[in-house]
Amino acid sequence: MGLARTHAMALLGLTGALVEVEADISGQLPGMFLIGLPDAALSEATHRVRTAAANSGCPLTRNRLTINLSPAALPKHGSGFDLAIAVACLAADELISADSVAGVVHIGELALDGRLRPTPGILPAVVAASRLGHTTVMVPAGSADEASLVPDMRVIGVATLRDAAIWHGARLEPIPVDAIVPPADPAEHVEEPDLVDVLGNDDAVLALQIAAAGGHHVFMLGPPGSGKTMLAARLPGLLPDLDAAASLEVSSMRSLSGHALGRALITRPPLEAPHHTATAAAMVGGGSGQIRPGAAARASHGVLFLDEAPEFASSVLDALRQPLESGVIIIHRANATARFPARFQLVMAANPCPCGQYGSTDLDCTCPPSARRRYLARISGPLLDRIDIQLRVTRVTAAQLRLAADEPRRSSATARGRVIDARAAAADRLAGTPWSLNSEVPGPWLRGPQSRLGGSITATLDRALERGGITMRGYDRVLRVAWTIADLDGVQRPGADHVGQALYLRKGMTT
């Protein structure tokens, strides 16, 4: 009896750190002590491990057991260390091979009967283990398919601690046990709504295609029933499939949020639509113990939709200002820092006033001007200045409805094809730069010699800047949208009409 070591993974955001789990048997007094900065859930692992080992037919020694999680200064959270602690203790008692457990990363939570439960964050943990040079990982059988999504990684799926001990050399007879399988995620079977369902609002439909082609943010202002939510729900269907890196990141974020992935990575952009009562922690991430991703992080490479945006707390909305610029959410705690991706498209929808009828042609608004100003002022100017496309959406009249019903409408698949072609044109133009979408291109590059537009083309935009109608940031964002419109039209450079259309989409909410 002596000392044995194995490895587990600790996650901070999507970043994984390797944890060495050491188990030492010493002295004759009974006891099991866990050290190395565990949280409350991890501190309870001693009770789960001892009971699970006994019920698996491989009870732990009654002598003093000391388990150290190293590095000791790194915070460790959750129950995913149970399997590593159990096999390290069995190896220290020479019931299984110490050399075998030393070469494997173990991830999994133990039930009291010895079965292994699927653990949130398996995919990012295995990705981190692979990046750190490990090639073999042991996980619960219910998470084996998810772990197998990481290439060049040997995945050992075990249903029970007894199976894990047998694999590591224990002289036990296997006992067939049904593995604990994660519940099916109903979101996997939801079909994306189609753009062909939208009648009327041609300007808004075109604006959605421009937003999808360039990765631009959108703000829609209009009365209830004008189709704002319907339009926003169709934006993810216009976006192309995720590339390999984005697919792995989105899938890792979904795994970290506790959703099962199954046998395939997620290939479609996500849509997150938090309720307006969401807190800042729910929006960008946080938590008093383990740092969890918020809606903005889960929407990375997809769409974050804020319906009834003025009803959100101002502090929650303003928390999005920094991620909109940097594409990263960094959450600082006293003993840890977590980073989450936040490269999402923001779509906000709002009524024009508290009663919702201001500007409507069929109903009268009952709100005084001061109430209307206060209502929209809940969305700060600096946040609005970061929104590329701001347009007003109106209700569809009966005449428009009859006219639109007889006209051919563009489906999401057809619109997505246009978007893919426009993105390919932008990627070719931006080849050799760090950017691939027009929304990512900085202002100095747009105004530089490599992409500067002539004075006659930007004359209208220049006058708007001189009169204070837009800020310098707004000026650059109009140029980005103009390039996207040109890409959709299949031309090499924007013309005056493209710049004018982009300026209208920027100022359409106030016209």
Coordinates of C-alpha atoms in Angstrom, one line a residue:
M1 CA 0.0 0.0 0.0
G2 CA 1.3 3.5 -0.8
L3 CA 0.9 6.3 -3.3
A4 CA -0.9 6.3 -6.7
R5 CA -1.6 9.1 -9.2
T6 CA -4.0 9.7 -12.1
H7 CA -5.4 12.7 -13.9
A8 CA -8.7 14.6 -14.2
M9 CA -9.8 17.9 -15.8
A10 CA -10.9 21.2 -14.3
L11 CA -12.8 23.6 -16.5
L12 CA -12.7 27.4 -16.2
G13 CA -15.0 28.6 -18.9
L14 CA -14.1 26.5 -22.0
T15 CA -10.4 26.3 -20.9
G16 CA -9.4 23.1 -19.3
A17 CA -6.6 22.6 -16.8
L18 CA -5.0 19.2 -16.0
V19 CA -5.4 18.1 -12.4
E20 CA -3.2 15.4 -10.9
V21 CA -5.2 13.3 -8.4
E22 CA -2.9 11.7 -5.8
A23 CA -4.1 9.1 -3.3
D24 CA -1.9 8.0 -0.3
I25 CA -2.6 5.4 2.3
S26 CA -0.9 5.9 5.6
G27 CA -1.4 5.1 9.3
Q28 CA -4.0 2.8 10.9
L29 CA -6.7 5.3 11.9
P30 CA -9.6 5.3 9.5
G31 CA -10.5 8.4 7.6
M32 CA -10.7 9.9 4.1
F33 CA -9.5 13.4 3.5
L34 CA -9.7 15.5 0.3
I35 CA -7.5 18.5 -0.1
G36 CA -6.6 20.8 -3.0
L37 CA -9.3 23.6 -2.9
P38 CA -12.4 21.5 -3.7
D39 CA -15.8 23.2 -3.7
A40 CA -18.8 21.8 -1.7
A41 CA -19.9 19.4 -4.3
L42 CA -16.4 18.0 -4.7
S43 CA -15.9 17.8 -1.0
E44 CA -18.8 15.4 -0.8
A45 CA -16.9 13.0 -3.2
T46 CA -15.4 11.1 -0.3
H47 CA -18.8 9.8 0.7
R48 CA -19.9 9.0 -2.9
V49 CA -16.6 7.3 -3.7
R50 CA -16.5 5.1 -0.6
T51 CA -20.1 4.0 -0.9
A52 CA -19.9 3.4 -4.7
A53 CA -16.7 1.4 -4.2
A54 CA -18.3 -0.8 -1.6
N55 CA -21.4 -1.4 -3.7
S56 CA -19.2 -2.2 -6.8
G57 CA -17.4 -5.1 -5.0
C58 CA -14.1 -3.3 -4.5
P59 CA -14.3 -1.6 -1.1
L60 CA -11.7 1.0 -0.1
T61 CA -9.2 0.4 2.6
R62 CA -10.2 1.4 6.2
N63 CA -6.8 3.0 6.8
R64 CA -6.3 6.7 6.4
L65 CA -6.7 7.9 2.8
T66 CA -5.4 11.3 1.8
I67 CA -6.4 12.6 -1.7
N68 CA -4.7 15.6 -3.1
L69 CA -5.9 17.6 -6.1
S70 CA -2.9 19.3 -7.6
P71 CA -2.2 22.2 -8.4
A72 CA -3.7 23.0 -5.0
A73 CA -4.2 26.7 -5.8
L74 CA -6.5 25.9 -8.7
P75 CA -10.2 26.0 -7.8
K76 CA -12.0 22.7 -8.6
H77 CA -15.7 22.4 -9.0
G78 CA -18.3 19.8 -9.5
S79 CA -18.6 16.0 -9.2
G80 CA -16.6 15.1 -12.3
F81 CA -13.6 14.1 -10.2
D82 CA -15.3 11.1 -8.6
L83 CA -14.0 8.5 -11.0
A84 CA -10.4 9.8 -10.8
I85 CA -10.5 9.8 -7.0
A86 CA -11.9 6.3 -6.9
V87 CA -9.3 4.7 -9.2
A88 CA -6.5 6.5 -7.5
C89 CA -7.6 5.1 -4.2
L90 CA -8.0 1.6 -5.6
A91 CA -4.5 1.9 -7.2
A92 CA -3.0 3.1 -3.9
D93 CA -4.5 0.0 -2.2
E94 CA -2.9 -2.1 -5.0
L95 CA -6.3 -3.5 -6.1
I96 CA -5.7 -2.2 -9.7
S97 CA -2.6 -1.3 -11.6
A98 CA -1.0 2.1 -10.6
D99 CA 0.8 2.3 -14.0
S100 CA -2.5 1.8 -15.8
V101 CA -4.4 4.6 -14.0
A102 CA -1.4 6.9 -14.4
G103 CA -1.7 7.0 -18.2
V104 CA -5.5 7.7 -18.4
V105 CA -7.5 10.9 -17.8
H106 CA -10.6 10.0 -15.8
I107 CA -13.8 12.1 -15.9
G108 CA -17.2 11.1 -14.3
E109 CA -19.6 11.3 -11.4
L110 CA -20.4 8.2 -9.3
A111 CA -23.8 7.2 -8.2
L112 CA -24.0 5.4 -4.8
D113 CA -24.6 2.0 -6.6
G114 CA -21.3 2.4 -8.5
R115 CA -22.8 3.4 -11.8
L116 CA -21.3 6.4 -13.6
R117 CA -23.5 9.4 -14.5
P118 CA -22.9 11.5 -17.6
T119 CA -21.1 14.7 -16.7
P120 CA -21.7 18.2 -18.1
G121 CA -18.7 19.6 -20.0
I122 CA -17.3 16.2 -21.2
L123 CA -16.5 17.6 -24.7
P124 CA -14.5 20.7 -23.7
A125 CA -12.8 18.6 -21.0
V126 CA -11.7 15.9 -23.5
V127 CA -10.7 18.7 -26.0
A128 CA -8.5 20.2 -23.3
A129 CA -6.9 16.9 -22.4
S130 CA -6.1 16.3 -26.1
R131 CA -4.5 19.7 -26.4
L132 CA -2.4 18.9 -23.3
G133 CA -1.0 15.8 -25.0
H134 CA -3.1 13.0 -23.5
T135 CA -4.4 10.3 -25.8
T136 CA -6.6 8.1 -23.5
V137 CA -9.6 9.2 -21.5
M138 CA -12.1 7.1 -19.4
V139 CA -15.7 8.5 -19.2
P140 CA -19.2 7.3 -18.3
A141 CA -20.7 5.1 -21.0
G142 CA -23.5 7.6 -21.5
S143 CA -20.9 10.3 -22.5
A144 CA -18.7 8.0 -24.6
D145 CA -20.3 9.2 -27.9
E146 CA -19.7 12.8 -27.0
A147 CA -16.1 12.2 -26.0
S148 CA -15.5 10.3 -29.2
L149 CA -16.2 13.5 -31.2
V150 CA -12.6 14.6 -30.4
P151 CA -10.3 13.2 -33.1
D152 CA -7.2 11.1 -32.2
M153 CA -8.5 10.4 -28.7
R154 CA -8.9 6.9 -27.3
V155 CA -12.2 6.9 -25.4
I156 CA -13.0 4.2 -22.8
G157 CA -16.7 4.2 -21.9
V158 CA -17.5 2.4 -18.6
A159 CA -20.9 2.0 -17.1
T160 CA -19.7 1.4 -13.5
L161 CA -16.8 1.7 -11.2
R162 CA -16.5 -2.1 -11.3
D163 CA -16.0 -2.0 -15.1
A164 CA -13.3 0.7 -14.6
A165 CA -11.5 -1.4 -12.1
I166 CA -11.6 -4.5 -14.3
W167 CA -10.2 -2.4 -17.2
H168 CA -7.3 -1.4 -15.0
G169 CA -6.5 -5.0 -13.9
A170 CA -8.8 -5.8 -11.0
R171 CA -9.5 -9.5 -10.6
L172 CA -13.3 -9.2 -10.6
E173 CA -16.0 -10.7 -12.7
P174 CA -18.0 -8.3 -14.8
I175 CA -21.6 -7.7 -13.9
P176 CA -23.9 -6.5 -16.7
V177 CA -25.5 -3.2 -15.7
D178 CA -27.5 -0.7 -17.8
A179 CA -25.6 2.5 -18.2
I180 CA -27.1 5.8 -17.2
V181 CA -28.0 7.6 -20.5
P182 CA -28.6 11.3 -20.6
P183 CA -32.1 12.4 -21.6
A184 CA -32.8 13.3 -25.2
D185 CA -32.6 17.0 -25.9
P186 CA -35.9 18.1 -27.5
A187 CA -34.1 21.1 -29.1
E188 CA -32.3 18.7 -31.4
H189 CA -35.6 17.9 -33.2
V190 CA -36.9 21.4 -33.7
E191 CA -36.9 22.5 -37.3
E192 CA -35.7 26.0 -38.2
P193 CA -38.7 28.3 -39.3
D194 CA -38.7 29.2 -42.9
L195 CA -38.5 32.7 -44.4
V196 CA -41.2 31.8 -46.9
D197 CA -43.7 32.1 -44.0
V198 CA -43.2 35.9 -43.8
L199 CA -45.7 38.0 -45.7
G200 CA -45.0 41.6 -46.5
N201 CA -42.2 43.7 -44.7
D202 CA -39.9 43.4 -47.7
D203 CA -37.5 45.9 -46.3
A204 CA -37.1 43.8 -43.1
V205 CA -36.7 40.6 -45.1
L206 CA -33.9 42.2 -47.1
A207 CA -32.4 43.6 -44.0
L208 CA -32.2 40.1 -42.5
Q209 CA -30.4 38.8 -45.5
I210 CA -27.9 41.7 -45.3
A211 CA -27.4 41.0 -41.6
A212 CA -26.8 37.3 -42.3
A213 CA -24.4 38.0 -45.1
G214 CA -22.2 40.5 -43.2
G215 CA -22.7 39.3 -39.6
H216 CA -24.4 42.6 -38.6
H217 CA -26.5 43.4 -35.6
V218 CA -30.1 44.4 -36.0
F219 CA -32.6 46.5 -34.1
M220 CA -36.3 46.4 -35.1
L221 CA -38.8 48.9 -33.8
G222 CA -42.5 48.5 -34.4
P223 CA -45.9 47.9 -32.9
P224 CA -47.1 44.6 -31.5
G225 CA -48.1 42.2 -34.3
S226 CA -45.7 43.7 -36.9
G227 CA -43.7 40.5 -37.1
K228 CA -40.5 41.4 -35.2
T229 CA -40.3 38.1 -33.4
M230 CA -41.2 36.1 -36.5
L231 CA -38.4 37.8 -38.4
A232 CA -35.8 37.4 -35.7
A233 CA -36.6 33.6 -35.4
R234 CA -35.7 33.2 -39.1
L235 CA -32.3 34.8 -39.0
P236 CA -30.4 31.6 -37.9
G237 CA -31.9 29.8 -40.9
L238 CA -30.2 32.3 -43.2
L239 CA -26.8 31.7 -41.8
P240 CA -24.5 29.1 -43.3
D241 CA -23.5 25.9 -41.5
L242 CA -20.8 26.2 -38.9
D243 CA -17.2 25.4 -39.9
A244 CA -15.2 22.8 -38.0
A245 CA -13.8 25.2 -35.4
A246 CA -17.1 27.0 -34.8
S247 CA -19.0 23.6 -34.6
L248 CA -16.6 22.4 -31.9
E249 CA -16.9 25.6 -29.9
V250 CA -20.7 25.7 -30.1
S251 CA -20.9 22.0 -29.2
S252 CA -18.5 22.5 -26.3
M253 CA -20.6 25.3 -25.0
R254 CA -23.8 23.2 -25.2
S255 CA -22.0 20.4 -23.4
L256 CA -20.8 22.8 -20.7
S257 CA -24.4 23.9 -20.3
G258 CA -25.5 20.4 -19.5
H259 CA -27.1 19.3 -22.8
A260 CA -26.2 15.9 -24.4
L261 CA -24.7 16.0 -27.8
G262 CA -25.1 12.4 -29.0
R263 CA -23.0 11.2 -31.9
A264 CA -22.5 14.4 -33.9
L265 CA -21.3 17.9 -33.4
I266 CA -23.8 20.8 -33.8
T267 CA -23.6 22.2 -37.3
R268 CA -26.3 24.9 -37.3
P269 CA -26.0 28.3 -35.6
P270 CA -27.7 28.5 -32.2
L271 CA -30.5 30.9 -31.2
E272 CA -30.7 32.2 -27.7
A273 CA -33.8 34.3 -26.6
P274 CA -33.6 35.1 -22.9
H275 CA -36.6 36.5 -21.0
H276 CA -36.5 40.2 -20.2
T277 CA -36.2 39.3 -16.5
A278 CA -32.8 37.8 -17.0
T279 CA -30.0 39.1 -14.8
A280 CA -26.5 40.2 -15.9
A281 CA -25.1 36.9 -14.8
A282 CA -27.8 35.0 -16.8
M283 CA -26.9 37.2 -19.8
V284 CA -23.1 37.1 -19.9
G285 CA -22.3 34.3 -17.4
G286 CA -21.2 34.0 -13.8
G287 CA -22.3 32.3 -10.6
S288 CA -21.2 32.4 -7.0
G289 CA -19.4 29.1 -7.2
Q290 CA -18.7 27.5 -10.6
I291 CA -18.7 30.1 -13.4
R292 CA -21.4 29.2 -15.9
P293 CA -21.9 30.5 -19.5
G294 CA -24.7 33.0 -20.0
A295 CA -27.0 33.4 -23.0
A296 CA -24.6 35.6 -24.8
A297 CA -21.9 32.9 -24.7
R298 CA -24.3 30.2 -25.7
A299 CA -25.3 32.3 -28.7
S300 CA -21.7 32.5 -30.0
H301 CA -21.6 31.9 -33.8
G302 CA -25.4 32.3 -33.8
V303 CA -28.1 34.8 -32.8
L304 CA -28.9 36.4 -29.5
F305 CA -32.5 37.7 -29.7
L306 CA -33.7 40.2 -27.1
D307 CA -37.5 40.6 -27.5
E308 CA -39.0 43.6 -25.7
A309 CA -35.5 45.0 -25.3
P310 CA -36.5 48.1 -23.3
E311 CA -37.9 45.8 -20.6
F312 CA -34.5 44.4 -19.9
A313 CA -32.6 46.1 -17.0
S314 CA -30.2 48.8 -18.3
S315 CA -27.3 47.1 -16.5
V316 CA -28.0 43.8 -18.4
L317 CA -28.1 45.5 -21.8
D318 CA -25.0 47.6 -21.1
A319 CA -23.2 44.4 -20.1
L320 CA -23.3 43.4 -23.8
R321 CA -21.4 46.5 -25.0
Q322 CA -17.9 45.1 -24.4
P323 CA -18.6 41.6 -25.9
L324 CA -20.1 43.2 -29.0
E325 CA -16.7 44.9 -29.6
S326 CA -14.3 42.2 -28.5
G327 CA -16.2 38.9 -29.2
V328 CA -15.1 37.6 -25.9
I329 CA -16.6 37.5 -22.4
I330 CA -14.1 37.5 -19.5
I331 CA -15.5 36.9 -16.0
H332 CA -13.2 37.7 -13.1
R333 CA -13.4 36.2 -9.7
A334 CA -11.1 36.6 -6.7
N335 CA -9.4 33.2 -7.4
A336 CA -10.2 32.5 -11.1
T337 CA -10.8 34.1 -14.5
A338 CA -13.1 32.4 -17.0
R339 CA -13.2 33.2 -20.7
F340 CA -16.2 32.5 -23.0
P341 CA -16.6 33.1 -26.7
A342 CA -19.2 35.8 -27.6
R343 CA -19.1 36.2 -31.4
F344 CA -22.8 36.5 -31.8
Q345 CA -25.3 38.5 -33.8
L346 CA -27.5 40.7 -31.6
V347 CA -31.1 41.2 -32.7
M348 CA -33.2 43.5 -30.5
A349 CA -36.9 44.2 -30.9
A350 CA -38.9 46.9 -29.2
N351 CA -42.3 48.6 -29.2
P352 CA -42.1 52.3 -30.0
C353 CA -43.8 53.2 -26.7
P354 CA -45.2 51.6 -23.5
C355 CA -48.6 51.0 -25.1
G356 CA -47.0 50.0 -28.4
Q357 CA -49.2 52.0 -30.8
Y358 CA -47.1 55.0 -31.5
G359 CA -46.8 55.5 -35.2
S360 CA -49.5 52.9 -35.9
T361 CA -52.1 53.8 -38.6
D362 CA -55.0 51.8 -37.1
L363 CA -54.8 52.6 -33.3
D364 CA -54.1 55.8 -31.4
C365 CA -51.1 56.0 -28.9
T366 CA -52.1 56.9 -25.4
C367 CA -48.5 57.6 -24.2
P368 CA -47.3 61.2 -23.6
P369 CA -44.1 62.2 -25.4
S370 CA -42.1 62.1 -22.2
A371 CA -43.1 58.5 -21.6
R372 CA -42.1 57.5 -25.1
R373 CA -38.7 59.1 -24.7
R374 CA -38.1 57.4 -21.3
Y375 CA -39.2 54.1 -22.7
L376 CA -36.7 54.0 -25.6
A377 CA -34.0 55.7 -23.5
R378 CA -33.7 52.4 -21.5
I379 CA -31.6 51.3 -24.4
S380 CA -28.5 53.4 -24.0
G381 CA -27.0 55.4 -26.9
P382 CA -23.6 53.6 -26.8
L383 CA -25.4 50.3 -27.2
L384 CA -27.5 51.5 -30.1
D385 CA -24.4 53.0 -31.7
R386 CA -23.1 49.4 -32.0
I387 CA -26.1 48.2 -33.9
D388 CA -25.5 48.3 -37.7
I389 CA -29.0 48.0 -38.9
Q390 CA -31.9 49.9 -37.3
L391 CA -35.2 49.8 -39.0
R392 CA -38.9 50.4 -38.4
V393 CA -41.3 47.5 -38.9
T394 CA -45.0 48.1 -39.6
R395 CA -48.0 46.0 -39.5
V396 CA -49.1 44.3 -42.7
T397 CA -52.4 45.6 -44.0
A398 CA -55.1 43.5 -45.5
A399 CA -54.3 44.8 -49.0
Q400 CA -50.6 44.0 -48.6
L401 CA -51.5 40.6 -47.3
R402 CA -53.6 39.8 -50.4
L403 CA -50.9 41.1 -52.7
A404 CA -48.1 39.2 -50.9
A405 CA -50.1 36.0 -50.9
D406 CA -50.0 35.9 -54.7
E407 CA -46.3 36.9 -55.1
P408 CA -43.5 34.4 -55.0
R409 CA -41.5 34.5 -51.8
R410 CA -37.9 33.6 -51.1
S411 CA -37.3 30.6 -48.9
S412 CA -34.7 30.3 -46.2
A413 CA -32.7 27.9 -48.4
T414 CA -32.6 30.2 -51.3
A415 CA -31.7 33.2 -49.2
R416 CA -29.0 31.2 -47.5
G417 CA -27.5 30.5 -50.9
R418 CA -27.2 34.2 -51.5
V419 CA -25.7 34.7 -48.1
I420 CA -23.1 32.0 -48.7
D421 CA -22.1 33.6 -52.0
A422 CA -21.8 37.0 -50.4
R423 CA -19.7 35.7 -47.6
A424 CA -17.5 33.9 -50.0
A425 CA -17.0 37.2 -51.9
A426 CA -16.1 39.0 -48.7
A427 CA -13.7 36.2 -47.7
D428 CA -11.9 36.4 -51.0
R429 CA -11.6 40.2 -50.7
L430 CA -10.3 39.9 -47.1
A431 CA -7.9 37.1 -47.8
G432 CA -4.6 37.7 -46.0
T433 CA -6.3 39.7 -43.2
P434 CA -7.5 38.4 -39.8
W435 CA -11.1 39.0 -40.9
S436 CA -13.6 37.1 -43.0
L437 CA -16.9 39.1 -42.4
N438 CA -17.6 42.7 -43.2
S439 CA -18.8 43.3 -39.7
E440 CA -15.3 42.4 -38.4
V441 CA -13.4 44.8 -40.5
P442 CA -12.1 47.8 -38.5
G443 CA -12.8 51.4 -39.6
P444 CA -9.2 52.4 -40.4
W445 CA -9.0 49.6 -42.9
L446 CA -12.3 50.5 -44.5
R447 CA -11.1 54.1 -44.8
G448 CA -7.6 53.1 -45.8
P449 CA -6.1 53.1 -49.3
Q450 CA -6.9 49.4 -49.9
S451 CA -10.7 49.9 -49.6
R452 CA -11.4 53.7 -49.6
L453 CA -14.5 54.8 -51.6
G454 CA -14.5 58.0 -53.6
G455 CA -15.9 61.2 -52.3
S456 CA -18.8 61.2 -54.7
I457 CA -19.8 57.7 -53.4
T458 CA -19.7 58.7 -49.7
A459 CA -21.0 62.3 -50.1
T460 CA -24.4 61.5 -48.4
L461 CA -22.6 59.7 -45.6
D462 CA -20.0 62.5 -45.2
R463 CA -22.8 65.1 -44.8
A464 CA -24.6 63.0 -42.2
L465 CA -21.3 62.9 -40.2
E466 CA -20.7 66.6 -40.5
R467 CA -24.3 67.4 -39.3
G468 CA -23.9 65.1 -36.3
G469 CA -26.5 62.6 -37.6
I470 CA -24.1 59.7 -37.0
T471 CA -21.0 59.2 -35.0
M472 CA -17.6 58.1 -36.3
R473 CA -18.4 54.5 -35.2
G474 CA -21.7 54.8 -37.0
Y475 CA -19.8 56.0 -40.1
D476 CA -17.7 52.9 -40.2
R477 CA -20.7 50.7 -39.6
V478 CA -22.5 52.2 -42.5
L479 CA -19.5 51.4 -44.7
R480 CA -19.5 47.8 -43.5
V481 CA -23.1 47.4 -44.4
A482 CA -22.5 49.0 -47.8
W483 CA -19.8 46.5 -48.6
T484 CA -22.2 43.7 -47.6
I485 CA -24.9 45.0 -49.9
A486 CA -22.4 45.2 -52.7
D487 CA -21.4 41.5 -52.0
L488 CA -25.1 40.5 -52.1
D489 CA -25.5 42.3 -55.4
G490 CA -22.4 40.6 -56.8
V491 CA -20.4 43.8 -57.5
Q492 CA -16.8 44.4 -56.5
R493 CA -17.2 47.7 -54.8
P494 CA -20.1 49.7 -53.3
G495 CA -21.6 52.5 -55.2
A496 CA -23.5 55.6 -54.1
D497 CA -26.8 53.7 -54.0
H498 CA -25.2 51.0 -51.8
V499 CA -24.0 53.6 -49.3
G500 CA -27.4 55.3 -49.4
Q501 CA -29.2 52.1 -48.7
A502 CA -26.8 51.3 -45.9
L503 CA -27.4 54.7 -44.4
Y504 CA -31.1 54.2 -44.6
L505 CA -30.8 50.9 -42.8
R506 CA -28.8 52.7 -40.1
K507 CA -31.2 55.6 -39.7
G508 CA -34.4 54.0 -40.8
M509 CA -35.7 53.7 -37.2
T510 CA -35.8 57.5 -37.0
T511 CA -37.2 58.3 -40.4

